[in-house]
Every structure is written in structure tokens, then in C-alpha cells.
XYZ file of C-alpha atoms in Angstrom:
368
model
C 20.185 -16.236 4.549
C 18.600 -15.873 6.852
C 16.062 -12.467 7.278
C 13.739 -12.057 9.982
C 11.115 -9.114 9.353
C 9.466 -7.783 12.233
C 6.433 -5.755 11.424
C 3.555 -3.994 14.107
C 1.570 -5.050 10.641
C -0.804 -8.295 10.607
C -1.063 -10.375 7.882
C -4.935 -9.561 7.772
C -5.051 -5.964 7.068
C -5.599 -4.500 4.087
C -1.662 -2.874 3.459
C -0.345 -6.369 4.164
C -0.155 -7.141 0.651
C 3.333 -5.445 -0.051
C 4.499 -7.458 2.284
C 3.312 -11.124 1.399
C 4.591 -10.155 -2.151
C 8.061 -8.870 -0.526
C 8.354 -11.729 1.098
C 7.264 -14.800 -1.095
C 9.651 -13.190 -4.097
C 12.602 -13.751 -0.906
C 11.368 -16.948 -0.204
C 11.410 -17.822 -4.036
C 14.854 -16.510 -4.453
C 15.591 -19.269 -1.615
C 16.213 -16.634 0.915
C 14.543 -17.808 4.506
C 11.968 -15.164 5.807
C 10.927 -15.434 9.372
C 7.765 -13.138 10.040
C 7.702 -11.708 13.833
C 4.822 -10.136 14.206
C 1.579 -10.522 16.756
C -0.634 -12.606 14.498
C -1.667 -16.444 14.955
C 0.535 -18.651 14.017
C -2.347 -20.634 12.159
C -2.985 -17.669 9.819
C 0.492 -17.756 8.074
C -0.013 -21.665 7.320
C -0.153 -21.076 3.927
C 2.683 -18.601 3.051
C 6.490 -19.325 1.935
C 7.930 -18.786 5.230
C 8.330 -18.997 9.157
C 6.560 -17.208 11.474
C 6.472 -16.416 15.342
C 3.302 -14.948 16.904
C 3.905 -12.443 19.619
C 1.114 -11.222 21.804
C 0.670 -7.536 22.539
C -2.356 -6.132 23.400
C -2.162 -2.740 24.379
C -4.116 0.860 24.393
C -4.029 2.628 20.908
C -0.559 4.444 21.149
C 1.117 2.080 23.067
C 0.641 -1.356 20.477
C 4.147 -0.629 18.777
C 6.084 0.002 22.524
C 4.620 -3.012 23.946
C 5.335 -5.508 20.567
C 8.462 -4.134 20.354
C 9.592 -4.982 24.521
C 8.360 -8.386 23.898
C 10.213 -7.899 20.321
C 13.346 -7.726 22.549
C 12.684 -10.701 24.734
C 12.605 -12.720 21.978
C 15.722 -12.249 20.082
C 17.558 -12.203 23.834
C 15.799 -15.602 23.937
C 16.540 -17.212 20.567
C 19.512 -16.898 18.658
C 20.227 -15.510 15.527
C 23.559 -15.716 13.857
C 25.500 -12.448 12.739
C 24.918 -12.924 9.423
C 20.970 -12.911 9.663
C 19.648 -9.483 8.313
C 16.354 -7.896 10.705
C 13.586 -5.750 8.477
C 12.182 -3.598 10.724
C 8.908 -1.564 10.332
C 9.575 2.091 11.636
C 7.273 1.862 14.144
C 9.552 -0.445 15.936
C 12.466 0.172 14.876
C 13.504 2.315 17.790
C 13.483 -0.062 20.562
C 15.053 -3.291 18.663
C 17.974 -1.433 16.664
C 20.000 -0.785 20.499
C 20.032 -4.378 20.527
C 20.224 -5.810 16.945
C 23.835 -3.372 16.907
C 24.793 -5.161 19.920
C 24.527 -7.907 18.836
C 25.867 -7.199 15.240
C 23.669 -7.780 13.500
C 22.505 -5.564 10.374
C 18.876 -4.556 9.541
C 17.023 -2.350 7.151
C 13.908 -0.004 8.089
C 10.951 -0.148 6.013
C 8.868 2.780 5.932
C 5.730 1.506 4.076
C 4.581 5.506 4.682
C 5.154 8.059 7.853
C 2.403 8.879 10.474
C -1.138 9.359 9.020
C -3.399 8.943 12.473
C -4.736 12.342 13.316
C -4.751 14.447 17.178
C -2.312 13.655 19.459
C -1.483 9.632 18.544
C 0.304 11.694 15.391
C 1.919 13.739 17.432
C 3.658 11.086 19.320
C 4.719 9.586 16.071
C 6.212 11.447 14.370
C 9.140 11.472 16.994
C 9.501 7.924 16.590
C 8.979 8.545 12.949
C 12.117 11.000 13.030
C 14.322 8.476 15.982
C 14.320 5.445 13.517
C 15.491 7.597 10.351
C 18.396 9.195 12.676
C 19.648 5.473 13.236
C 20.065 4.848 9.168
C 21.434 8.459 9.293
C 24.219 7.263 11.699
C 24.678 4.358 10.842
C 26.486 4.659 7.096
C 26.140 0.421 6.898
C 22.499 0.904 7.249
C 19.966 1.741 4.511
C 15.894 2.446 4.479
C 13.046 1.462 2.205
C 9.804 3.415 1.206
C 6.993 3.340 -0.786
C 7.804 6.606 -3.820
C 10.263 9.061 -5.471
C 8.453 11.114 -3.414
C 8.272 9.508 -0.120
C 12.075 9.328 -0.993
C 12.633 12.784 -0.944
C 11.261 13.231 2.080
C 12.279 10.810 4.420
C 16.096 13.058 3.282
C 14.531 16.744 4.276
C 13.015 15.660 7.096
C 15.698 13.536 8.131
C 19.204 14.645 6.381
C 19.374 10.454 5.634
C 21.248 10.886 2.299
C 19.786 9.751 -0.327
C 22.247 6.522 -1.361
C 20.903 4.931 2.082
C 17.063 5.355 0.486
C 15.701 3.040 -2.282
C 12.372 3.204 -3.254
C 10.176 -0.440 -3.524
C 7.165 0.472 -5.362
C 3.622 -1.147 -4.875
C 3.394 -3.763 -7.336
C 1.011 -6.596 -8.368
C 0.226 -9.985 -8.800
C -0.185 -10.172 -12.215
C -1.522 -13.941 -12.983
C -4.215 -13.009 -10.487
C -5.290 -9.247 -11.606
C -6.003 -10.082 -14.932
C -8.533 -8.417 -18.078
C -12.007 -10.867 -17.770
C -15.476 -9.889 -19.616
C -16.639 -6.861 -18.498
C -20.089 -6.099 -16.918
C -22.832 -4.667 -19.628
C -23.192 -1.140 -17.892
C -20.101 1.097 -17.263
C -19.275 0.284 -14.093
C -17.100 2.036 -11.648
C -14.844 0.576 -8.649
C -13.455 2.143 -5.765
C -11.547 -0.900 -3.515
C -9.396 0.250 0.105
C -10.349 1.932 2.978
C -13.378 3.377 2.792
C -12.620 6.071 5.653
C -13.958 9.597 5.114
C -10.454 11.688 4.912
C -9.687 9.508 1.356
C -12.984 11.548 -0.209
C -15.060 8.234 -0.621
C -18.224 9.822 -0.070
C -17.551 12.984 -2.976
C -17.601 9.102 -5.181
C -21.271 8.932 -4.847
C -21.553 12.146 -6.890
C -20.421 10.956 -9.892
C -23.981 9.193 -10.025
C -26.201 11.741 -8.515
C -24.001 13.939 -12.237
C -24.497 10.869 -14.130
C -28.374 10.356 -14.093
C -28.835 14.435 -14.621
C -26.748 13.961 -18.143
C -28.548 10.507 -18.835
C -25.293 8.608 -18.895
C -26.260 5.090 -17.471
C -23.040 4.036 -14.384
C -22.488 1.590 -11.500
C -20.771 2.215 -8.880
C -19.207 -0.852 -6.184
C -16.788 0.357 -3.611
C -15.335 -2.194 -1.515
C -13.797 -2.164 2.092
C -14.685 -1.453 5.461
C -13.626 1.960 7.369
C -15.746 5.117 9.226
C -17.722 5.941 5.395
C -19.475 2.208 5.552
C -22.784 2.541 7.492
C -23.163 6.077 5.708
C -22.052 4.634 1.873
C -24.738 1.096 2.747
C -27.551 3.615 3.481
C -26.793 5.550 0.181
C -26.844 1.691 -1.490
C -30.085 1.994 -0.599
C -31.200 5.299 -2.154
C -28.803 3.593 -5.105
C -30.095 1.063 -7.199
C -26.711 1.464 -9.152
C -24.370 2.033 -6.016
C -23.349 -1.662 -4.321
C -21.031 -1.379 -1.487
C -19.340 -4.420 0.094
C -16.726 -5.276 2.975
C -13.389 -6.088 2.238
C -12.938 -8.902 -0.013
C -10.555 -12.295 0.168
C -7.946 -11.508 -2.501
C -8.905 -13.873 -5.604
C -12.688 -12.622 -5.159
C -11.311 -9.091 -5.042
C -9.517 -10.052 -8.803
C -12.580 -11.170 -9.854
C -15.443 -8.437 -9.175
C -12.366 -5.559 -10.092
C -11.703 -7.797 -13.545
C -15.328 -6.836 -14.873
C -15.465 -3.129 -14.478
C -14.394 -0.373 -16.390
C -12.984 2.435 -14.556
C -11.000 2.628 -11.119
C -11.096 5.943 -8.655
C -8.558 7.217 -6.286
C -9.594 9.739 -4.617
C -7.784 10.521 -1.920
C -6.937 13.956 -1.615
C -3.849 16.041 -2.112
C -2.795 15.852 1.389
C -0.200 14.170 3.856
C 0.336 11.238 3.210
C -1.660 10.697 -0.525
C 0.972 12.442 -1.839
C 3.972 10.040 -0.747
C 2.362 7.089 -1.607
C 2.558 4.109 -4.259
C -1.221 2.716 -4.168
C -1.625 -0.388 -4.934
C -5.128 -0.233 -6.122
C -3.268 1.542 -8.889
C -0.934 -1.653 -10.021
C -4.523 -3.237 -9.070
C -6.645 -1.449 -11.634
C -4.109 -1.291 -14.331
C -3.432 -4.695 -14.399
C -7.559 -5.748 -14.549
C -7.275 -3.716 -17.698
C -8.801 -0.485 -16.082
C -8.513 3.253 -17.765
C -8.083 5.409 -14.052
C -10.036 8.283 -12.567
C -8.232 10.373 -9.824
C -7.251 13.320 -7.918
C -3.858 14.483 -9.854
C -0.800 14.441 -7.283
C 2.580 13.545 -7.212
C 1.529 10.168 -5.236
C -1.180 8.843 -7.500
C 1.072 10.197 -10.480
C 2.896 7.587 -12.737
C 6.905 8.272 -12.617
C 7.095 7.963 -16.444
C 4.917 10.116 -16.687
C 1.487 11.135 -17.988
C -0.624 7.953 -19.950
C -3.544 8.437 -21.986
C -6.065 5.301 -19.536
C -5.677 7.552 -16.471
C -7.376 11.122 -15.823
C -6.076 12.808 -13.105
C -7.385 16.225 -12.563
C -7.066 18.512 -9.754
C -9.830 18.183 -6.870
C -11.792 21.324 -7.344
C -12.320 19.900 -10.874
C -12.852 15.884 -10.123
C -16.614 15.869 -10.555
C -16.745 18.072 -14.004
C -13.952 16.898 -15.067
C -13.765 13.253 -14.181
C -18.215 13.461 -15.300
C -17.131 14.678 -18.676
C -14.380 12.075 -19.522
C -17.181 9.190 -18.704
C -19.173 10.877 -20.591
C -16.611 10.231 -23.374
C -16.098 7.039 -22.938
C -19.928 6.097 -22.609
C -20.476 6.995 -26.022
C -17.417 5.731 -27.386
C -16.077 2.458 -26.461
C -14.044 1.703 -29.403
C -11.683 4.440 -27.307
C -12.591 2.566 -23.711
C -11.518 -0.246 -24.869
C -8.087 0.772 -26.654
C -7.875 2.869 -23.095
C -8.200 -0.757 -21.304
C -5.513 -3.341 -23.375
C -3.167 0.137 -22.722
C -3.456 -0.222 -19.083
C -2.830 -3.779 -18.816
C -0.074 -3.472 -20.957
C 1.890 -0.907 -18.832
C 1.431 -3.308 -15.903
C 2.811 -6.530 -17.601
C 5.496 -3.902 -18.314
C 6.027 -1.563 -15.406
C 4.213 -2.984 -12.003
C 5.036 -6.570 -11.825
C 6.534 -7.434 -7.944
C 9.669 -8.822 -9.152
C 10.434 -4.603 -9.923
C 10.819 -3.982 -6.168
C 11.687 -7.420 -5.037
C 14.794 -7.058 -6.983
C 15.684 -3.603 -5.069
C 14.684 -5.000 -1.957
C 17.169 -8.276 -2.330
C 19.415 -5.647 -3.875
C 19.873 -3.947 -0.503
C 19.688 -6.782 1.668
C 23.461 -7.986 -0.701
C 24.815 -4.303 -0.509
C 24.436 -4.601 3.637
C 25.379 -8.288 4.380
C 28.395 -6.938 2.833
């Protein structure tokens, strides 16, 4: 089966791991996958799929529309068999679906999260999001994919799309890349991902202040890029036990995480974070890390509470979090037990194969 993935995301983006994993899994199962986005062609040379580069430079806010118009032209100029299936980011879906339906090409919407931008840009994006999902509601043979059960229910509530037309593709993890290793001597906390202020990353440095006050020897590693990077880098000059690094390539990132002890999930209980299936949660667990985070639906596991993941309210994140860290700092055997439990859970529940199975099931259903 031919699968054409039309996306506004770059595979150089921090959020591209899901697309890479799913496309690789489909390729390994015999699907012929073609990515169509604005990346340069040489950036896809080492992947098991075909790639079509479409240049689409435009001001912020017009990028999706500009890219989609050029994608329409590419579809018109190239023969896509009617037994093919198109995967569409919701940001470009509304522009492409009429043409695809005209050509009797089946399609699936891939929604990795509703609009997350703030201000006027968000106001402009929400109508596009609703219109894209409206196509699913009005086309019984079509389908959409989301990242979590909460996200699925959110789409259903906001758009009236039947739950039967929405499939969950949770974030998985490469268990061969992310795996436990010999840890750093000092108790080490880690956060990796976007270093944006709205993710609560600046508050993480307070753990170092509190730990110093009560005599816990901690190290905090923060890895990524974002609008809080410069502030965190300045703080690192004040704290010997704070390390701030720019985004690392996946293998290097896995190597660093594997030597840490506790992964952090500081994203607040608001908006898109409550609908998420955070990839970093899976990568922490696969690396054998205990997890400390804010308690909300986006961070909780579907199966319920587990001992190796401590989730507390945003108001008590620092006070309850530092008590938990103090307990683990004084009980190394307990920490090692939690780390083993995290890896075991990841092996049983967090492999990408679960999401690839779900996506393949949707492809087969839509193709019938």
C-alpha cells in the first residue's frame, strides 16, 4: 500500500520523533511511505521512505496555507493511485481534502494536539482545527488519530466526531536506544524538551535551592531550546549543580538520560498539556528513571498510578517533590527498585509497536 504523509512539521523539529517512529514502522511492515513537507531532500536520505521537498516560505500564520497550496499543485501534477492513503496534519487537512476526495483518494487526519499558540494566532487556528475534524464527521469512511484518550474525548466533545472514528496513537519509545546505564554518582534530575516558560521549566531550579537548604546533594540537567534557554543558562552560572544544554541528537540524548535518576514533567495543568501523551515520559521510563511531575490527565498513565512515578498538584510540586527526593536520596535501594519498575513498565507498555499496530489497523480499515 502507498502511504503519502503530508505534514507541515520538519523532521528536524523536536516533535518529529513520533512521525519518524510511525513511518519507520510502516516501512518495515511493507508499506511504501512518501513524506511530503518543506524539508530539504538530503535530510531524509538515511530514512526508509521516499521524500518530496516542497519549498513554502511564508510569514508566521500563513505557513500552513502556503505549504498546502503548493501541496495541492504537487498532487495535481503527480499521479497518486486511488488505492493510496494520505495522512494529513490537521493544519493542512482542510486545504487538501476536497482535492483528495475529488480524486477518490482515502485520507486520515493526524492530530498530535490542538492549537497551542497564544494570542491572535491561536484564534486563527481553532477554526481550521474544527473544520479539519468536520470532514471526519461528515465522511463516515474517514478517520482521525490523536495522542491520548483524553485528547480523543476532547475532539469528540468539541466536534461531535463519533468516538468510533477516532483512534489513539500514544507516544512510544525506542527501547533499544533508550535503556538504563550506569548512573551518575550524584542524584541527578533531568528535563529535556522545549525550554519554554509556559512549560514551567524555570520553576525547576527551585529544587536546587530547596535541596541546598536541607542538605541534599542534587544535580539538575536541562536539555533543549526555547524562550527560557538564555535565562536558564544565566542561572547555571550561579549554580554549580545546574547544567543547561542545547538540543542533543537522539543517541547523545539517550546516553545522557540513561545516567540520570529522576525525570521531570513540569508542564502545568492547562490547555494542550492535559491532552498530551508526552514522549519524554516514555523515554524517562525506558531509561530506567523514576518520574516526578505535575498531576494532571496528560501526565497520568492510562492504567492508573504506579509507584515509580510521583505526581503531585502544581501548588505542592516543590514541597511534596522535595520530600520525595529527600526520601530517595536517603534510600538508594528504594531508588534502584523504582528504576527497575520503570524500565519493566516501559518494556511491557511503551514500545512503538503498540502505536504502529493501531495505525496499521486504521489504514486497513479506511482502505476497505
